[in-house]
Short mmCIF file of C-alpha atoms in Angstrom, two decimals:
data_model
loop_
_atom_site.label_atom_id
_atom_site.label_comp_id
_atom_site.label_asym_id
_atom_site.label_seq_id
_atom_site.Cartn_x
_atom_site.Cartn_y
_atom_site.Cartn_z
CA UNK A 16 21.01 13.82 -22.12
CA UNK A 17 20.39 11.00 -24.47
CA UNK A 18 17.33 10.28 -26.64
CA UNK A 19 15.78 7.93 -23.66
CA UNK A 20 15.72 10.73 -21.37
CA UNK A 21 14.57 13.45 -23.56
CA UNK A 22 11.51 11.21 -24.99
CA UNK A 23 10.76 10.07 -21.21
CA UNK A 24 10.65 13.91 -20.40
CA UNK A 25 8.75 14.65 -23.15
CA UNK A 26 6.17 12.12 -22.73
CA UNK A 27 6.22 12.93 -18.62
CA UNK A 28 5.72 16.72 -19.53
CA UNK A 29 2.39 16.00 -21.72
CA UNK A 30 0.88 13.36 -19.11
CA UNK A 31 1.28 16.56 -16.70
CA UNK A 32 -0.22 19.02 -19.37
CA UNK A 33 -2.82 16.71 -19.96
CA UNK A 34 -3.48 15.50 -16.53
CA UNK A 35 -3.54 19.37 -15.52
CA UNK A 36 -6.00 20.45 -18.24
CA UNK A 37 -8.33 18.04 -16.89
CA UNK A 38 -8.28 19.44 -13.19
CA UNK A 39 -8.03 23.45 -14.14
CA UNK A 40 -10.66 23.52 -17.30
CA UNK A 41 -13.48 23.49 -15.38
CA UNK A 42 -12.06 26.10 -12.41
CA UNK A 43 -14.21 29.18 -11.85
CA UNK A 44 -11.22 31.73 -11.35
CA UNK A 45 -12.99 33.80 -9.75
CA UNK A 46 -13.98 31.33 -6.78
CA UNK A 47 -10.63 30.40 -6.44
CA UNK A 48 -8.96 34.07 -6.16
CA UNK A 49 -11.79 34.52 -3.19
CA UNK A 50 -10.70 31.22 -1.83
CA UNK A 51 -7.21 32.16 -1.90
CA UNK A 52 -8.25 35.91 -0.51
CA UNK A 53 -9.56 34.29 2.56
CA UNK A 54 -6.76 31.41 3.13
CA UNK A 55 -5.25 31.90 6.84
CA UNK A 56 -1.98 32.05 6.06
CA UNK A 57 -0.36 31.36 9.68
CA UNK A 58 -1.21 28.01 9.61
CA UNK A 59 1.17 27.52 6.57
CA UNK A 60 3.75 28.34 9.65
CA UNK A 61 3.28 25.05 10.90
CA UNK A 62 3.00 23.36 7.28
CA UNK A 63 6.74 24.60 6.56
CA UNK A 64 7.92 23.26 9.84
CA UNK A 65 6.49 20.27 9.30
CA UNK A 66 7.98 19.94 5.32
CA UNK A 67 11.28 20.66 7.04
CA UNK A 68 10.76 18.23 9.51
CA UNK A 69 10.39 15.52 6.95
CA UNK A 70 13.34 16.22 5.05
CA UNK A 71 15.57 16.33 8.05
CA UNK A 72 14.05 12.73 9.11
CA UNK A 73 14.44 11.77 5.56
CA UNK A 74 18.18 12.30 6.07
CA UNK A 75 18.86 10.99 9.33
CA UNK A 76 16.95 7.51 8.13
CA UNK A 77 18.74 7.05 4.73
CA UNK A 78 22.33 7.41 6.72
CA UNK A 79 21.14 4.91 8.65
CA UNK A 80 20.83 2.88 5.73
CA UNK A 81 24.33 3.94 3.99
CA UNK A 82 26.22 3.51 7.61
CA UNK A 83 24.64 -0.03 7.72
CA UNK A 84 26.24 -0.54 4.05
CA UNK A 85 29.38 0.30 4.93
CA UNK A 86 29.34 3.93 3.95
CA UNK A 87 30.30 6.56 6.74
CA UNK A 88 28.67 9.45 5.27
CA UNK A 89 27.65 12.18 7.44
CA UNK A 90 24.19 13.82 8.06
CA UNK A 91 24.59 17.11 5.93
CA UNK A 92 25.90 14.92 3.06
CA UNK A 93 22.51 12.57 3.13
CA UNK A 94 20.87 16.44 3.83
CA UNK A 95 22.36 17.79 1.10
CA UNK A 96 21.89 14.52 -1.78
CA UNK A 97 18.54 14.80 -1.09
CA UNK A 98 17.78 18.31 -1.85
CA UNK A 99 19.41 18.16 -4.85
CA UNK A 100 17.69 14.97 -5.65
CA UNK A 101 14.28 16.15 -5.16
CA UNK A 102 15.16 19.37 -6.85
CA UNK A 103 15.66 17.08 -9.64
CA UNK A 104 12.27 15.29 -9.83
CA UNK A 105 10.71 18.24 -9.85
CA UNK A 106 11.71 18.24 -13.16
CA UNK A 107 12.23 14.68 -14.27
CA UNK A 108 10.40 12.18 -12.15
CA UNK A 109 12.90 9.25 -10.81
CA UNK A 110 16.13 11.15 -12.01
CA UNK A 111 17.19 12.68 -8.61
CA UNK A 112 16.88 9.21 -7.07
CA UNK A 113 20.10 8.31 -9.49
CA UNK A 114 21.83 11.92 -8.82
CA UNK A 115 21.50 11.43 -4.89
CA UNK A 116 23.37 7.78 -5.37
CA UNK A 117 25.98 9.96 -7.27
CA UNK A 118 26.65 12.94 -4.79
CA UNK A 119 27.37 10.25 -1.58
CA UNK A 120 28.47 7.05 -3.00
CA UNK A 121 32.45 8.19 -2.99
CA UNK A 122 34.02 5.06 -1.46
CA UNK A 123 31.44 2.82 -2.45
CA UNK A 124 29.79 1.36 -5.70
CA UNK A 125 26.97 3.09 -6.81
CA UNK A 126 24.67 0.15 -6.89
CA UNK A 127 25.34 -0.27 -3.24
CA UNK A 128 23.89 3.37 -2.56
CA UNK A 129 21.09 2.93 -5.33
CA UNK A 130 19.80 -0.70 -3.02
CA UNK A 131 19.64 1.60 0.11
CA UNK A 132 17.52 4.31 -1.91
CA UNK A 133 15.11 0.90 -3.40
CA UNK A 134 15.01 -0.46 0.04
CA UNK A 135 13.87 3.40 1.26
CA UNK A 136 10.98 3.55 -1.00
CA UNK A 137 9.80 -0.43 -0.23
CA UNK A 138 9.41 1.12 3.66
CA UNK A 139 7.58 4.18 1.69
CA UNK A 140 5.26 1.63 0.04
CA UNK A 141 4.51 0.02 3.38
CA UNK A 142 3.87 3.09 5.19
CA UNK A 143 1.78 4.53 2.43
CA UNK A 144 -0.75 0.98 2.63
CA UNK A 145 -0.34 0.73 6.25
CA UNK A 146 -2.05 4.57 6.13
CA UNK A 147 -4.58 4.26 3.36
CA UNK A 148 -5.66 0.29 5.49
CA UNK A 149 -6.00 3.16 8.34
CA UNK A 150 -8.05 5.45 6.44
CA UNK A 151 -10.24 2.73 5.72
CA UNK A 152 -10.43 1.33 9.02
CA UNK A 153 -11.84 4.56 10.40
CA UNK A 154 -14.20 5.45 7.70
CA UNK A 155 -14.77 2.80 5.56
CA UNK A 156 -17.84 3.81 3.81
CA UNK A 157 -16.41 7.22 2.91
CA UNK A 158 -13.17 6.67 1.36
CA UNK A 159 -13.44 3.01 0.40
CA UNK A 160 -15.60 4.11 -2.60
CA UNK A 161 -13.47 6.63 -3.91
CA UNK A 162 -10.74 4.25 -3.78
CA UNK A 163 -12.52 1.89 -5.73
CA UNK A 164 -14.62 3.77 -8.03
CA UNK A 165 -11.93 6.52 -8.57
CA UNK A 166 -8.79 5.55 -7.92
CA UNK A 167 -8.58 1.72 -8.99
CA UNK A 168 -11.98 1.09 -11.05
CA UNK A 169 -10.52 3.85 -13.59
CA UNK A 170 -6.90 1.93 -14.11
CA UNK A 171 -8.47 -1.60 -14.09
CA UNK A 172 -11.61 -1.53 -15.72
CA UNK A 173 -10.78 -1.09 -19.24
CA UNK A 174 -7.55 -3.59 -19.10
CA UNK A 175 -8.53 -5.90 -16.05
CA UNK A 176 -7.89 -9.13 -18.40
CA UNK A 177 -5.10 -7.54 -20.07
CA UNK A 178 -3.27 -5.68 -17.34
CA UNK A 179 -3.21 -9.38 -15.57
CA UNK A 180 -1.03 -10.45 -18.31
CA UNK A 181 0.97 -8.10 -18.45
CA UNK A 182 2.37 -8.30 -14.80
CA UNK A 183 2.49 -12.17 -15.43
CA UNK A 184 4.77 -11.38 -18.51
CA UNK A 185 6.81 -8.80 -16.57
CA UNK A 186 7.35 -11.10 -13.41
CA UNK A 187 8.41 -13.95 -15.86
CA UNK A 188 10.61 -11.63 -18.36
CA UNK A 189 12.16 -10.45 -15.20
CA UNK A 190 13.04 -13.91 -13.57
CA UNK A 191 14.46 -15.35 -17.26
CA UNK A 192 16.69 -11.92 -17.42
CA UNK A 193 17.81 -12.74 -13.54
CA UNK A 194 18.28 -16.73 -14.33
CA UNK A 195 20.03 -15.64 -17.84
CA UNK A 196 22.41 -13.41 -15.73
CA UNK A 197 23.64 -15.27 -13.44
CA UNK A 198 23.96 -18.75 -15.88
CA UNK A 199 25.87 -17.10 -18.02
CA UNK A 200 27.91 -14.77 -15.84
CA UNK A 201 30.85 -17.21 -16.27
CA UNK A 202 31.02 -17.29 -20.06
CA UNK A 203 29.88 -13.62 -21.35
CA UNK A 204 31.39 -10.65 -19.74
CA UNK A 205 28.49 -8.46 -20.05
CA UNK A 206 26.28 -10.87 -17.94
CA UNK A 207 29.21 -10.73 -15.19
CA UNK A 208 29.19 -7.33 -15.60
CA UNK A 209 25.37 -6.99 -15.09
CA UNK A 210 25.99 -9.84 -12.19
CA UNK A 211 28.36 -8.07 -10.32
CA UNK A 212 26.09 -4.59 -10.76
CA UNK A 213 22.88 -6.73 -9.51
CA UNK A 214 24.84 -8.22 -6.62
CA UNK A 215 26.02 -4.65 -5.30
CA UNK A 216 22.16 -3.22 -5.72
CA UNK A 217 21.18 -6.24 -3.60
CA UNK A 218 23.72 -5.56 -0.53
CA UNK A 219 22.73 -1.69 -0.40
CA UNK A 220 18.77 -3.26 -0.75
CA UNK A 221 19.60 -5.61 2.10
CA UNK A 222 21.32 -2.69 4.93
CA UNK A 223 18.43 -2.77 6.73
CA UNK A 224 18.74 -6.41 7.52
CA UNK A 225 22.50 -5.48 9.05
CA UNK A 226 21.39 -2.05 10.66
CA UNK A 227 22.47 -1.53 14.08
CA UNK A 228 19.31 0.58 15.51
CA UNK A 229 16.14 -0.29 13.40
CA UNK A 230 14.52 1.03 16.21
CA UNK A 231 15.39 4.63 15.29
CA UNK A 232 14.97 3.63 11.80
CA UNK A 233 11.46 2.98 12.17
CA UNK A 234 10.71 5.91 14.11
CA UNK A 235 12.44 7.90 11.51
CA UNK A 236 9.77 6.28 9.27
CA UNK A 237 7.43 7.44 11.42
CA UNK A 238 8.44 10.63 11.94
CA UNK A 239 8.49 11.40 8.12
CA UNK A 240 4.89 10.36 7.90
CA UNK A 241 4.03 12.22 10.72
CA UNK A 242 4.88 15.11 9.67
CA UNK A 243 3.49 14.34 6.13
CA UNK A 244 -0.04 14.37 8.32
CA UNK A 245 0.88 17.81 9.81
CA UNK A 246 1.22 19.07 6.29
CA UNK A 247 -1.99 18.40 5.36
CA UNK A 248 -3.65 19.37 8.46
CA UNK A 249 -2.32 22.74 8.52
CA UNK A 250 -3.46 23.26 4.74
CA UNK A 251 -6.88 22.37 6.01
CA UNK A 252 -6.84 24.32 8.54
CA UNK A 253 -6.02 27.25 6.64
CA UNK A 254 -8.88 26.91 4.24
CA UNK A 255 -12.31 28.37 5.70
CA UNK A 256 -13.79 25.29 3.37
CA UNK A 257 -11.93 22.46 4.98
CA UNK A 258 -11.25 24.15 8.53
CA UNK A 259 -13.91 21.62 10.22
CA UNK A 260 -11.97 18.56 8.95
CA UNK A 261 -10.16 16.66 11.32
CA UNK A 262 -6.74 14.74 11.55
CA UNK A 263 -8.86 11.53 10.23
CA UNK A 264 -9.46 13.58 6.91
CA UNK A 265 -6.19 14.39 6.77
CA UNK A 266 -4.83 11.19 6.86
CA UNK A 267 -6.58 10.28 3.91
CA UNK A 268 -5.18 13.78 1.94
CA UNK A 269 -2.08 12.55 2.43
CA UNK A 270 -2.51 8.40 1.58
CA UNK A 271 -4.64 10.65 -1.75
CA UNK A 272 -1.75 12.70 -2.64
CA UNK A 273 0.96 10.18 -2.22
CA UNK A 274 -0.86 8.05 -4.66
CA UNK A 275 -1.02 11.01 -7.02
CA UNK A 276 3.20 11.02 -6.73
CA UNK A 277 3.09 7.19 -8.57
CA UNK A 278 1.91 9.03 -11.84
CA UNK A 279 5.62 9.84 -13.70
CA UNK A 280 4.76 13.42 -14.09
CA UNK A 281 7.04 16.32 -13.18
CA UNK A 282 7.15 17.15 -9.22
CA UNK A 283 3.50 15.72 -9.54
CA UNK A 284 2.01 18.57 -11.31
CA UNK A 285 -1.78 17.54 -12.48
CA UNK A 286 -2.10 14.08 -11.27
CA UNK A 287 -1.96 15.69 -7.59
CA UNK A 288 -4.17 18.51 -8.30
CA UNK A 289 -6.82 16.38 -10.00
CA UNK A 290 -7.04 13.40 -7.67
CA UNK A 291 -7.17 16.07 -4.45
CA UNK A 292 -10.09 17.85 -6.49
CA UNK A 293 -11.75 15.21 -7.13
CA UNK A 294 -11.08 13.69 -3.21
CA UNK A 295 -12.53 16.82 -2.06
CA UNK A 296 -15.23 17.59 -4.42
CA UNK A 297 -16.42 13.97 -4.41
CA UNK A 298 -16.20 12.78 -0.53
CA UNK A 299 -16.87 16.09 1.25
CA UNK A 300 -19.12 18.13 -1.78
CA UNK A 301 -16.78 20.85 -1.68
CA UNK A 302 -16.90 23.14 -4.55
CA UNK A 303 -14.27 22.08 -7.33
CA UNK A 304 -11.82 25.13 -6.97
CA UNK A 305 -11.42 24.37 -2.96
CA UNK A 306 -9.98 21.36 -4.47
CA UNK A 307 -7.54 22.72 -6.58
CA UNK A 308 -6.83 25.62 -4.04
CA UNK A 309 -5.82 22.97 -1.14
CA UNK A 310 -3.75 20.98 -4.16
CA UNK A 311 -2.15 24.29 -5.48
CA UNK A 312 -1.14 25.44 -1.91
CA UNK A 313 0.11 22.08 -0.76
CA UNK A 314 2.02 21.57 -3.63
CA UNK A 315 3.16 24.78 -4.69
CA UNK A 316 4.13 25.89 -1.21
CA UNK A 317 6.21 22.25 -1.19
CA UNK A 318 7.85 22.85 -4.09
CA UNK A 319 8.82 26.18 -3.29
CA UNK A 320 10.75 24.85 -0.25
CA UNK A 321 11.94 21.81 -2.47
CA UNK A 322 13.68 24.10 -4.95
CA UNK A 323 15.49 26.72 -2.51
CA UNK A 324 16.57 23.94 -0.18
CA UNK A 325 17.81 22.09 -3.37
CA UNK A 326 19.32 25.42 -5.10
CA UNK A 327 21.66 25.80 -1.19
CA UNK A 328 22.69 22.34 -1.20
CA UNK A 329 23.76 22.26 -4.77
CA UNK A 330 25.32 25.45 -4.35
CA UNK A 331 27.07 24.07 -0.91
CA UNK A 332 28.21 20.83 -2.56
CA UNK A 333 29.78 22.53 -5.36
CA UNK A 334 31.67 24.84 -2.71
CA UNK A 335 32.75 22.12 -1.51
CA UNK A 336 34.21 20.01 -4.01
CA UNK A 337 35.57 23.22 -5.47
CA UNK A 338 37.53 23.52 -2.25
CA UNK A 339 38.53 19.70 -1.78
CA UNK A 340 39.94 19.97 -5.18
CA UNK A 341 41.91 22.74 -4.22
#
């Protein structure tokens, strides 16, 4: 690990400690425990299903992607590349996007296999603002304020002019490096080098434009936010607090918590728990700790899942190379 990595951890790590202080220091412990003491804990029967459920659709849409870029990989491969990849960001947020690429790109560059995993998370992005312009379709003057006053407000308000700028600067930084690149790709080796890398990033980013059955990619899609929705229900459900909540409320958990994932911190740890505190202290006047009690067994519970999966895919892949080597 080189001294890039090890400050981004670092810095990740205290954005979680900090971002975690501020959603546990004001927890009465005691609430919480009773909370937790009265959580119905078959509906988390249905939550696992559901996590599973996901994953397996998550697997079955990015081979759709690699088959349309010229990779024949088969489903326990994409299965098994992305269990060890999100066993990976639960420790380094963004890394087990890069170690997936690595575990299936074999007979093709890994650029290729890193565009199908950018052009993944673009459909991601869509789904997620397609969900929260649902949320606030069906209840506009209950979670349109806390996405404004809570949510946006607080990253805006203090560097509206500035932050303006800044993506002005970025856009136009990015389009010189692009325009430097690809002038210069004939004389200087390193731009042909970058070139060629950009080039194969942009065929794996454009597979969905040569996929066969983007039918049954977009129901994948679906699917994987469907059962993102189930989640969340059944964690409602199994909190006496939240039990009256409907599919409606947890539509917006979910477009809440996947905002919380955009904050680089490991697996999420304190920027879900705070914003689903404050979501459920601040819309429905829950108590604080039923907050942090949904967030802790939502996440927790996911995590657990994420790291055994990950640990038996790992453990299979290495099996299996061992053998193949053989």
């Amino acid at each position: 690990m080189n001294v890039k990595s090890i400050l981004k951890y670092v810095l990740s790590v205290a954005l979680a400690g900090v971002l975690l202080w501020l959603a546990l220091r004001s927890v009465d412990w005691t609430a919480f425990l009773e909370g937790l003491k009265v959580t119905k804990w078959l509906w988390l029967v249905p939550f696992f299903a559901a996590s599973i459920g996901a994953l397996v659709f998550r697997a079955f849409r990015w081979r759709l992607l690699l088959r349309s870029s010229g990779l024949k990989t088969r489903w326990l491969e994409a299965w098994d590349a992305n269990n060890v990849g999100n066993l990976a960001n639960l420790g380094l947020p963004g890394a087990g996007e890069v170690l997936r690429c690595g575990y299936v790109s074999g007979k093709s560059t890994f650029g290729n296999v890193f565009g199908t995993v950018l052009m993944e998370r673009l459909w991601d992005i869509v789904a997620i603002f397609l969900m929260l312009t649902l949320s606030l379709v069906l209840d506009r003057d209950k979670f349109g304020p806390f996405f404004l006053e809570q949510v946006w407000e607080p990253m805006t308000s203090r560097f509206q002019f500035s932050l303006w700028w800044v993506l002005v600067a970025v856009v136009v930084l990015v389009a010189l490096f692009f325009w430097a690149v690809y002038h210069f790709r004939a004389k200087s080796r390193l731009c042909a080098k970058i070139a060629g890398a950009l080039s194969s990033v942009g065929q794996g980013f454009s597979s969905f434009g040569r996929m066969e059955h983007k039918g049954a990619f977009l129901l994948f899609t679906v699917g994987i936010w469907f059962m993102y929705l189930l989640m969340a229900f059944s964690v409602m459900k199994s909190m006496p607090d939240l039990a009256e909540l409907d599919l409606k409320d947890a539509l917006f958990f979910t477009v809440v918590g996947n905002c919380a994932s955009i904050i680089p911190v490991p697996g999420g740890i304190g920027a879900y728990h705070y914003l689903m505190a404050l979501a459920v202290s601040g819309i429905y006047g829950k108590t604080w700790e039923a907050g942090i009690l949904y967030a802790t067994l939502q996440h927790e519970l996911h995590a657990v899942l994420v790291l055994i999966l990950g640990v038996i895919s790992y453990l299979r892949i290495s099996v299996a190379r061992r053998h193949s080597s053989l």
